[in-house]
Short mmCIF file of C-alpha atoms and ligand atoms in Angstrom, two decimals:
data_model
loop_
_atom_site.label_atom_id
_atom_site.label_comp_id
_atom_site.label_asym_id
_atom_site.label_seq_id
_atom_site.Cartn_x
_atom_site.Cartn_y
_atom_site.Cartn_z
CA MET A 1 -0.20 -0.37 -0.08
CA SER A 2 1.00 3.56 -0.77
CA GLY A 3 2.99 5.28 2.04
CA ALA A 4 2.25 8.55 0.34
CA SER A 5 -1.51 9.73 1.40
CA THR A 6 -1.32 13.17 -0.16
CA THR A 7 -2.74 13.81 -3.68
CA THR A 8 0.36 16.51 -4.69
CA PRO A 9 0.09 16.56 -8.49
CA LEU A 10 2.79 14.52 -10.31
CA ASP A 11 5.92 16.05 -11.32
CA VAL A 12 5.00 13.88 -14.74
CA THR A 13 7.88 15.76 -16.49
CA ARG A 14 10.51 14.30 -13.97
CA LEU A 15 8.70 10.97 -13.82
CA ARG A 16 8.86 10.09 -17.78
CA ALA A 17 12.46 10.54 -17.43
CA ASP A 18 12.44 7.29 -15.49
CA PHE A 19 10.95 5.47 -18.88
CA PRO A 20 13.79 5.07 -21.01
CA ILE A 21 10.96 4.26 -23.99
CA LEU A 22 9.18 7.24 -24.00
CA GLU A 23 12.22 8.96 -25.41
CA ARG A 24 11.66 7.09 -28.69
CA SER A 25 10.00 8.70 -31.68
CA VAL A 26 7.26 6.51 -33.73
CA ASN A 27 6.55 7.26 -37.37
CA GLY A 28 8.14 10.54 -36.97
CA HIS A 29 6.38 11.75 -34.42
CA ALA A 30 7.44 11.93 -30.19
CA LEU A 31 5.22 8.36 -29.28
CA VAL A 32 2.30 8.70 -27.19
CA TYR A 33 2.01 5.75 -25.42
CA LEU A 34 -1.83 5.24 -25.07
CA ASP A 35 -1.98 1.16 -24.64
CA SER A 36 -1.16 1.06 -20.92
CA ALA A 37 -4.30 -1.26 -20.46
CA ALA A 38 -2.44 -3.95 -22.67
CA THR A 39 0.86 -3.40 -20.98
CA SER A 40 2.57 -0.92 -19.18
CA GLN A 41 6.35 0.75 -20.05
CA LYS A 42 9.08 -0.09 -17.93
CA PRO A 43 10.90 2.54 -15.67
CA GLN A 44 14.57 2.26 -15.21
CA VAL A 45 14.79 0.89 -11.80
CA VAL A 46 12.71 -1.69 -12.56
CA LEU A 47 15.33 -2.81 -15.79
CA ASP A 48 18.01 -2.33 -13.42
CA ALA A 49 16.77 -4.91 -11.05
CA VAL A 50 15.85 -7.49 -13.59
CA ASP A 51 19.55 -6.57 -14.66
CA ALA A 52 21.22 -6.85 -11.08
CA TYR A 53 19.46 -10.28 -10.44
CA TYR A 54 21.15 -11.94 -13.72
CA ALA A 55 24.28 -10.09 -13.42
CA GLY A 56 24.87 -10.87 -9.59
CA HIS A 57 22.86 -13.67 -8.06
CA ASN A 58 21.16 -15.86 -11.16
CA ALA A 59 20.82 -19.47 -9.92
CA ASN A 60 18.00 -21.30 -8.89
CA VAL A 61 16.10 -21.02 -6.00
CA HIS A 62 15.15 -23.65 -3.49
CA ARG A 63 17.67 -25.83 -4.18
CA GLY A 64 21.07 -24.36 -3.81
CA VAL A 65 23.35 -25.01 -0.66
CA HIS A 66 25.29 -23.01 -2.65
CA THR A 67 25.66 -19.03 -1.67
CA LEU A 68 24.11 -17.82 -5.24
CA GLY A 69 21.34 -20.35 -4.91
CA ASN A 70 20.52 -18.67 -1.52
CA GLU A 71 21.24 -15.34 -2.93
CA ALA A 72 18.40 -15.90 -5.60
CA THR A 73 16.35 -17.48 -3.25
CA ASP A 74 16.18 -14.60 -0.29
CA ILE A 75 15.60 -12.02 -3.44
CA PHE A 76 12.72 -14.41 -4.72
CA GLU A 77 11.08 -15.17 -1.33
CA GLY A 78 11.64 -11.18 -0.70
CA ALA A 79 9.74 -10.45 -3.84
CA ARG A 80 7.09 -12.08 -2.19
CA GLU A 81 6.90 -10.00 1.06
CA ARG A 82 7.00 -7.30 -1.23
CA VAL A 83 4.17 -7.90 -3.32
CA ALA A 84 2.31 -8.97 0.19
CA ARG A 85 2.80 -5.54 1.28
CA PHE A 86 1.76 -3.83 -2.09
CA ILE A 87 -2.07 -5.10 -1.62
CA ASP A 88 -1.53 -5.35 2.03
CA ALA A 89 -2.10 -8.88 2.19
CA PRO A 90 -0.11 -11.92 4.51
CA ALA A 91 2.50 -13.07 2.19
CA GLU A 92 2.04 -16.74 2.38
CA GLY A 93 -1.45 -16.07 0.63
CA ILE A 94 0.82 -15.02 -2.26
CA VAL A 95 1.34 -17.37 -5.29
CA PHE A 96 3.77 -16.21 -8.05
CA VAL A 97 2.46 -17.07 -11.48
CA ARG A 98 3.36 -15.99 -14.91
CA ASN A 99 -0.02 -13.21 -15.38
CA THR A 100 -3.53 -12.65 -14.61
CA THR A 101 -4.33 -15.39 -16.80
CA GLU A 102 -2.47 -18.27 -15.08
CA ALA A 103 -3.90 -17.17 -11.79
CA LEU A 104 -7.68 -16.91 -12.73
CA ASN A 105 -7.23 -20.54 -14.21
CA LEU A 106 -5.41 -22.22 -11.09
CA VAL A 107 -8.45 -20.68 -9.04
CA ALA A 108 -10.88 -22.19 -11.60
CA SER A 109 -9.37 -25.30 -12.31
CA SER A 110 -8.02 -26.14 -8.45
CA PHE A 111 -10.87 -24.86 -6.51
CA ALA A 112 -13.27 -26.20 -9.04
CA ARG A 113 -11.98 -29.79 -8.83
CA GLU A 114 -12.19 -30.38 -5.03
CA LEU A 115 -14.13 -27.20 -3.12
CA LEU A 116 -17.01 -27.51 -6.04
CA SER A 117 -19.71 -30.12 -6.22
CA PRO A 118 -21.78 -30.73 -9.46
CA GLY A 119 -24.97 -28.55 -9.36
CA ASP A 120 -22.95 -25.45 -7.54
CA ARG A 121 -23.21 -22.53 -9.68
CA VAL A 122 -20.71 -19.80 -10.38
CA LEU A 123 -21.55 -16.21 -10.63
CA LEU A 124 -19.73 -13.90 -13.05
CA THR A 125 -20.31 -10.73 -15.07
CA GLU A 126 -21.06 -9.87 -18.52
CA MET A 127 -18.28 -7.93 -18.89
CA GLU A 128 -15.63 -9.88 -17.90
CA HIS A 129 -12.07 -10.86 -19.93
CA HIS A 130 -12.17 -13.84 -21.49
CA SER A 131 -9.32 -14.91 -18.67
CA ASN A 132 -12.10 -14.79 -16.08
CA LEU A 133 -14.47 -16.52 -18.16
CA VAL A 134 -12.94 -19.36 -20.51
CA PRO A 135 -11.60 -21.00 -17.24
CA TRP A 136 -14.70 -21.05 -15.62
CA GLN A 137 -16.19 -22.51 -18.53
CA LEU A 138 -13.98 -25.35 -18.54
CA ALA A 139 -14.05 -25.92 -14.89
CA ALA A 140 -18.27 -26.13 -15.33
CA GLU A 141 -17.72 -28.75 -18.05
CA ARG A 142 -15.51 -31.08 -16.05
CA ALA A 143 -17.21 -30.49 -12.54
CA GLY A 144 -20.94 -30.08 -13.93
CA LEU A 145 -21.27 -26.35 -12.59
CA GLU A 146 -23.87 -24.04 -13.59
CA LEU A 147 -22.93 -20.30 -14.68
CA ALA A 148 -24.55 -17.38 -13.85
CA PHE A 149 -24.19 -13.74 -15.09
CA LEU A 150 -24.58 -10.38 -13.50
CA ARG A 151 -25.60 -8.08 -16.74
CA VAL A 152 -24.10 -4.69 -17.49
CA ASP A 153 -26.59 -1.84 -17.80
CA ASN A 154 -26.99 0.86 -20.60
CA ASP A 155 -24.68 2.98 -18.97
CA GLY A 156 -22.24 0.54 -18.66
CA ARG A 157 -22.01 -0.02 -14.96
CA LEU A 158 -23.00 -3.36 -13.42
CA ASP A 159 -26.75 -4.06 -13.23
CA LEU A 160 -26.99 -5.06 -9.54
CA SER A 161 -30.58 -5.08 -9.28
CA ASN A 162 -30.77 -8.95 -9.12
CA LEU A 163 -27.33 -9.69 -7.37
CA ASP A 164 -29.61 -11.30 -3.88
CA GLU A 165 -31.29 -13.43 -6.19
CA LEU A 166 -27.68 -15.00 -7.72
CA LEU A 167 -26.19 -14.70 -4.83
CA ALA A 168 -28.72 -17.54 -3.30
CA PRO A 169 -27.46 -21.00 -3.64
CA PRO A 170 -26.23 -22.83 -5.30
CA THR A 171 -24.49 -19.89 -5.80
CA ARG A 172 -21.13 -20.82 -3.95
CA LEU A 173 -18.38 -18.08 -5.98
CA LEU A 174 -18.43 -15.14 -7.48
CA SER A 175 -15.40 -14.14 -9.98
CA VAL A 176 -15.66 -10.51 -11.17
CA GLY A 177 -13.15 -7.70 -12.39
CA HIS A 178 -12.30 -4.95 -10.58
CA GLN A 179 -12.08 -2.32 -13.31
CA SER A 180 -13.24 -3.50 -16.46
CA ASN A 181 -10.79 -3.19 -19.47
CA VAL A 182 -13.00 -2.48 -21.79
CA LEU A 183 -15.64 0.06 -20.49
CA GLY A 184 -12.75 1.53 -17.44
CA THR A 185 -16.15 0.72 -15.03
CA VAL A 186 -15.01 0.45 -11.27
CA VAL A 187 -17.01 -2.17 -9.64
CA PRO A 188 -18.38 -1.80 -6.49
CA LEU A 189 -16.52 -4.32 -4.95
CA ARG A 190 -16.48 -3.86 -1.00
CA SER A 191 -20.65 -3.90 -1.09
CA ILE A 192 -20.56 -7.05 -3.45
CA ILE A 193 -17.95 -8.75 -1.34
CA GLU A 194 -20.23 -8.20 1.66
CA ALA A 195 -23.33 -9.10 -0.06
CA ALA A 196 -21.74 -12.18 -1.02
CA HIS A 197 -20.32 -13.64 2.14
CA ALA A 198 -23.66 -12.63 3.87
CA ARG A 199 -24.57 -15.61 1.92
CA ASP A 200 -21.49 -17.69 2.06
CA VAL A 201 -20.00 -17.10 -1.38
CA LEU A 202 -16.61 -16.43 -1.57
CA VAL A 203 -15.43 -13.88 -4.49
CA CYS A 204 -12.56 -14.14 -6.72
CA VAL A 205 -11.26 -10.69 -7.77
CA ASP A 206 -9.78 -10.08 -11.39
CA ALA A 207 -7.62 -6.97 -10.48
CA ALA A 208 -5.63 -7.11 -13.37
CA GLN A 209 -6.85 -3.21 -14.08
CA SER A 210 -7.18 -2.21 -10.81
CA VAL A 211 -4.04 -2.89 -8.83
CA PRO A 212 -1.68 -1.06 -11.46
CA HIS A 213 -3.88 2.35 -10.80
CA MET A 214 -5.04 2.32 -7.16
CA PRO A 215 -4.56 1.36 -3.66
CA VAL A 216 -5.76 -1.89 -3.18
CA SER A 217 -5.97 -3.68 -0.03
CA VAL A 218 -7.19 -6.98 0.47
CA ARG A 219 -7.22 -6.62 4.14
CA ASP A 220 -9.86 -3.93 3.24
CA LEU A 221 -11.36 -5.65 0.61
CA GLY A 222 -11.86 -8.61 2.46
CA CYS A 223 -12.04 -10.61 -1.04
CA ASP A 224 -11.31 -14.68 -0.63
CA PHE A 225 -8.98 -14.38 -4.07
CA LEU A 226 -6.93 -11.91 -5.85
CA ALA A 227 -5.12 -12.23 -9.32
CA PHE A 228 -3.13 -9.71 -11.09
CA SER A 229 -0.17 -9.19 -13.65
CA GLY A 230 3.16 -7.28 -12.80
CA HIS A 231 3.04 -6.05 -16.29
CA LYS A 232 0.76 -4.03 -16.26
CA MET A 233 2.10 -2.23 -13.25
CA CYS A 234 5.56 -1.11 -14.55
CA ALA A 235 6.96 -4.66 -13.98
CA PRO A 236 8.17 -6.90 -16.63
CA MET A 237 6.15 -9.58 -18.37
CA GLY A 238 6.05 -13.18 -16.72
CA ALA A 239 5.61 -11.96 -12.95
CA GLY A 240 2.03 -12.50 -12.26
CA VAL A 241 0.48 -12.82 -8.71
CA LEU A 242 -2.49 -14.89 -7.19
CA TRP A 243 -3.49 -14.19 -3.71
CA ALA A 244 -5.53 -16.58 -1.67
CA ARG A 245 -6.61 -16.85 1.80
CA PRO A 246 -3.93 -19.33 2.96
CA GLU A 247 -6.83 -22.04 4.51
CA LEU A 248 -8.31 -22.12 1.01
CA LEU A 249 -4.71 -22.75 -0.54
CA GLU A 250 -4.34 -25.82 1.85
CA ARG A 251 -7.67 -27.29 1.06
CA MET A 252 -6.87 -27.04 -2.82
CA PRO A 253 -5.33 -29.14 -4.71
CA PRO A 254 -2.16 -28.45 -6.68
CA PHE A 255 -2.55 -27.11 -10.25
CA LEU A 256 0.62 -28.12 -12.10
CA GLY A 257 2.92 -31.16 -10.72
CA GLY A 258 6.18 -31.58 -10.82
CA GLY A 259 9.53 -30.53 -9.41
CA SER A 260 9.51 -27.75 -6.49
CA MET A 261 6.22 -28.21 -5.12
CA ILE A 262 6.21 -31.90 -3.90
CA LEU A 263 6.99 -32.86 -0.26
CA ARG A 264 7.69 -36.43 -0.60
CA VAL A 265 7.59 -38.81 -4.39
CA SER A 266 7.41 -42.19 -4.75
CA LEU A 267 6.54 -44.13 -7.82
CA GLU A 268 2.83 -44.30 -7.46
CA ARG A 269 2.28 -41.23 -5.39
CA SER A 270 3.50 -37.66 -4.29
CA SER A 271 2.74 -35.50 -1.32
CA TRP A 272 2.67 -31.76 -1.62
CA SER A 273 5.05 -29.10 -0.34
CA THR A 274 3.95 -26.69 2.35
CA VAL A 275 1.53 -23.44 0.79
CA PRO A 276 2.36 -21.54 -1.20
CA HIS A 277 5.11 -23.24 -3.04
CA LYS A 278 2.76 -26.41 -3.70
CA PHE A 279 1.49 -24.24 -6.15
CA GLU A 280 4.70 -23.33 -7.94
CA ALA A 281 5.74 -25.81 -9.87
CA GLY A 282 9.04 -25.91 -11.73
CA THR A 283 11.90 -22.87 -12.14
CA PRO A 284 9.82 -19.57 -11.51
CA ASP A 285 10.69 -16.40 -12.90
CA VAL A 286 12.91 -15.32 -10.64
CA GLY A 287 14.55 -12.04 -12.64
CA ALA A 288 10.55 -10.94 -13.35
CA ALA A 289 10.04 -11.34 -9.59
CA ALA A 290 12.83 -9.08 -8.79
CA GLY A 291 11.76 -6.43 -11.16
CA LEU A 292 8.39 -7.06 -9.66
CA ALA A 293 9.25 -6.06 -6.03
CA ALA A 294 11.20 -2.98 -7.88
CA ALA A 295 8.28 -1.86 -9.35
CA CYS A 296 5.99 -2.16 -6.36
CA ASP A 297 9.16 0.27 -4.58
CA TYR A 298 8.53 2.41 -7.19
CA LEU A 299 4.74 2.61 -7.31
CA ASP A 300 4.76 3.17 -3.67
CA ALA A 301 7.55 5.96 -3.66
CA ILE A 302 5.12 7.70 -5.81
CA GLY A 303 1.76 6.59 -4.10
CA LEU A 304 -0.95 4.96 -5.34
CA ASP A 305 -3.55 7.57 -4.80
CA ARG A 306 -1.30 10.39 -6.49
CA ILE A 307 -1.30 8.02 -9.37
CA HIS A 308 -5.01 7.55 -9.55
CA ALA A 309 -5.83 11.05 -9.17
CA HIS A 310 -3.62 11.91 -11.70
CA GLU A 311 -5.25 9.44 -14.12
CA GLN A 312 -8.54 10.60 -13.10
CA GLU A 313 -7.67 14.27 -14.51
CA LEU A 314 -6.45 12.96 -17.70
CA THR A 315 -9.55 10.75 -18.13
CA SER A 316 -11.78 13.85 -17.62
CA HIS A 317 -9.98 15.22 -20.21
CA LEU A 318 -10.18 12.73 -22.76
CA LEU A 319 -13.47 12.13 -22.21
CA ALA A 320 -14.52 15.76 -22.77
CA LEU A 321 -12.08 15.76 -25.80
CA LEU A 322 -13.84 12.79 -27.26
CA GLU A 323 -17.64 14.53 -26.43
CA GLU A 324 -16.55 17.34 -28.82
CA THR A 325 -15.46 15.17 -31.69
CA GLU A 326 -18.51 14.49 -34.01
CA GLY A 327 -18.84 11.09 -34.61
CA VAL A 328 -17.34 9.50 -31.69
CA GLU A 329 -19.14 7.19 -29.52
CA VAL A 330 -18.08 6.12 -26.02
CA TYR A 331 -18.91 3.31 -24.24
CA GLY A 332 -18.60 3.00 -20.27
CA PRO A 333 -19.40 5.88 -17.94
CA GLN A 334 -19.57 9.04 -19.59
CA ASP A 335 -18.27 10.56 -16.52
CA LEU A 336 -15.48 9.83 -13.80
CA ASP A 337 -18.06 8.40 -11.44
CA GLY A 338 -17.13 5.00 -10.80
CA ARG A 339 -14.61 4.98 -13.73
CA GLY A 340 -10.89 4.70 -14.80
CA GLY A 341 -8.82 5.36 -17.39
CA ALA A 342 -9.69 2.50 -19.91
CA VAL A 343 -12.09 4.33 -22.31
CA SER A 344 -13.47 2.62 -25.42
CA PHE A 345 -14.50 4.53 -28.26
CA ASN A 346 -15.48 4.14 -31.98
CA VAL A 347 -15.63 6.60 -34.89
CA ALA A 348 -18.82 6.66 -36.74
CA GLY A 349 -18.37 4.71 -39.91
CA VAL A 350 -14.72 3.81 -39.27
CA HIS A 351 -13.59 0.23 -37.68
CA ALA A 352 -11.46 0.30 -34.76
CA HIS A 353 -8.70 -1.03 -36.18
CA ASP A 354 -8.93 1.29 -38.86
CA VAL A 355 -8.80 4.31 -36.41
CA GLY A 356 -5.79 2.52 -34.57
CA THR A 357 -4.03 2.31 -37.79
CA ILE A 358 -4.29 5.99 -38.65
CA LEU A 359 -3.73 7.38 -35.09
CA ASP A 360 -0.46 5.17 -34.90
CA ARG A 361 0.89 7.27 -37.99
CA SER A 362 0.84 10.18 -35.68
CA GLY A 363 2.81 8.44 -33.09
CA VAL A 364 -0.14 7.66 -30.87
CA ALA A 365 -0.55 4.14 -29.82
CA VAL A 366 -4.28 2.98 -28.86
CA ARG A 367 -5.66 -0.92 -28.98
CA ALA A 368 -8.33 -1.67 -31.14
CA GLY A 369 -10.09 -4.88 -31.03
CA HIS A 370 -12.65 -7.15 -28.80
CA HIS A 371 -9.85 -6.73 -26.10
CA CYS A 372 -10.83 -10.36 -24.94
CA CYS A 373 -14.19 -9.56 -24.19
CA GLN A 374 -16.35 -11.05 -26.89
CA PRO A 375 -19.31 -11.15 -24.81
CA LEU A 376 -19.48 -7.40 -23.95
CA MET A 377 -18.78 -6.59 -27.44
CA LYS A 378 -22.34 -8.55 -28.12
CA ARG A 379 -23.54 -6.69 -25.38
CA LEU A 380 -22.78 -3.18 -26.81
CA GLY A 381 -23.69 -4.15 -29.86
CA VAL A 382 -20.29 -3.48 -32.03
CA ALA A 383 -17.56 -6.06 -33.25
CA ALA A 384 -15.06 -3.64 -31.95
CA THR A 385 -13.68 -0.61 -30.47
CA ALA A 386 -10.76 1.58 -30.27
CA ARG A 387 -9.55 2.06 -26.61
CA ALA A 388 -6.68 4.82 -25.26
CA SER A 389 -5.96 3.65 -21.60
CA VAL A 390 -3.87 6.16 -19.51
CA TYR A 391 -0.92 5.64 -16.86
CA LEU A 392 1.05 7.87 -14.32
CA TYR A 393 3.36 8.93 -17.42
CA ASN A 394 0.86 10.27 -19.61
CA THR A 395 0.07 14.16 -19.54
CA HIS A 396 -2.46 16.32 -21.17
CA ASP A 397 -0.12 17.31 -23.96
CA GLU A 398 -0.67 13.77 -24.98
CA ILE A 399 -4.59 13.84 -24.85
CA ASP A 400 -4.19 16.67 -27.10
CA ALA A 401 -1.83 15.18 -29.70
CA PHE A 402 -4.17 11.93 -29.69
CA GLY A 403 -7.50 14.58 -30.39
CA SER A 404 -5.39 16.60 -33.06
CA ALA A 405 -4.68 12.55 -34.52
CA LEU A 406 -8.25 11.63 -33.89
CA GLY A 407 -8.89 14.67 -36.59
CA GLU A 408 -6.93 13.45 -38.74
CA VAL A 409 -9.18 10.34 -38.95
CA ARG A 410 -11.96 11.98 -39.07
CA ARG A 411 -10.53 13.98 -41.96
CA ILE A 412 -9.26 10.93 -43.97
CA PHE A 413 -13.15 9.20 -43.50
CA GLY A 414 -14.90 12.33 -43.38
N1 LIG B 501 -6.22 -7.22 -20.88
C1 LIG B 501 -6.00 -5.36 -22.20
O1 LIG B 501 -6.93 -5.03 -22.14
P1 LIG B 501 -3.03 -11.18 -18.73
O2 LIG B 501 -3.04 -11.12 -20.08
O3 LIG B 501 -3.21 -12.71 -18.27
O4 LIG B 501 -1.53 -10.67 -18.18
O5 LIG B 501 -4.17 -10.60 -18.56
C2 LIG B 501 -5.43 -10.56 -18.53
C3 LIG B 501 -6.21 -9.90 -18.05
C4 LIG B 501 -7.65 -10.39 -17.22
N2 LIG B 501 -8.51 -9.34 -16.79
C5 LIG B 501 -8.31 -8.31 -17.18
C6 LIG B 501 -9.28 -7.37 -17.02
C7 LIG B 501 -7.33 -8.04 -18.28
O6 LIG B 501 -7.49 -6.48 -18.77
C8 LIG B 501 -5.98 -8.78 -18.62
C9 LIG B 501 -5.42 -8.48 -19.53
C10 LIG B 501 -5.05 -6.75 -22.26
O7 LIG B 501 -5.54 -5.21 -23.58
C11 LIG B 501 -4.75 -7.61 -22.77
S1 LIG B 501 -6.50 -8.88 -24.01
#
């Protein structure tokens, strides 16, 4: 959790100097990177931490009797403690995985196998990323589960009018995204979790789009599982995190089998190592974990509340600019109430991919497509959207540059 409780504005000019990639140009223009919801850029301190690990300490973990092995283990286990502090959670519940997708597959596969029975219901929402949908479809098929869905209203918010009904038996688990990667909608998790727990329903949170952008406290939320990806919060690709209540991890069977996750192995059967190691089969990505710990230090030193305030200011500017632009439709909440900095839109008569390609000619990077949310695209009645998403290093001027480049799209197709 962030130690800085002040909301003093960020010194973005100074902070941008931390990110070497922001110095480059694209197609003859200064890079305007508005695709951080897909993956964030990395500050030099994170690159240095990965480099320092490989240059000075590289060895396999949890095995060595030698000095390098012990140092690598300390770095890896130190990263676990650091990440736990970042999300204000007990460290023994941190399982290192590759990304959010793997974390959610772990929960769906392992929890469903042992702790759910045929006929049990898992509640999801219409705006989930495929990573929080497909693993549950697979689990439902294997374990005979029923899936149910909270719907999205016309403002792009979750329709919670039938939440109580959907939390009733046979619902056993709710798995929900904290912030939609398409609509930017932030879900009122605290009250949803309270309602779920009142019905003895466990809650799994896909925090891929929230942990990088706002202070998130597991203790405060009271969730049972929380998944996120380091690469969206300034850390390297390959460092993903599942936090789970340790008592649940104790009861869940392993996800993958192999080295590092066992206690004893005979030819016929095996017993498992302690939690969380039971879920970390094989050699982990220690370099990425070192980078993730450095990213936690970096973001906490700035303050997640200040980052959030900065993003809110940019999002407000972005929404106003899109509203002023003729022929543009924005999907999701139209104001800052319950929304973050991922903004999807379409330009009338222009395919989202063409919008993205023309913006790129001006050095502006946005994402275009279904954003791994095909059911949500169906709900919105579109095949694809363009999406601009902001982070701590973006500036007001960059939003203006995006606006000018969007004008070019309208000029070409107008
Ligand atoms: N969204 C985007 O929107 P991975 O790829 O495993 O690190 O993250 C998957 C994932 C899960 N949940 C949400 C809400 C997400 O936004 C994402 C990743 C990216 O551009 C890539 S599709």
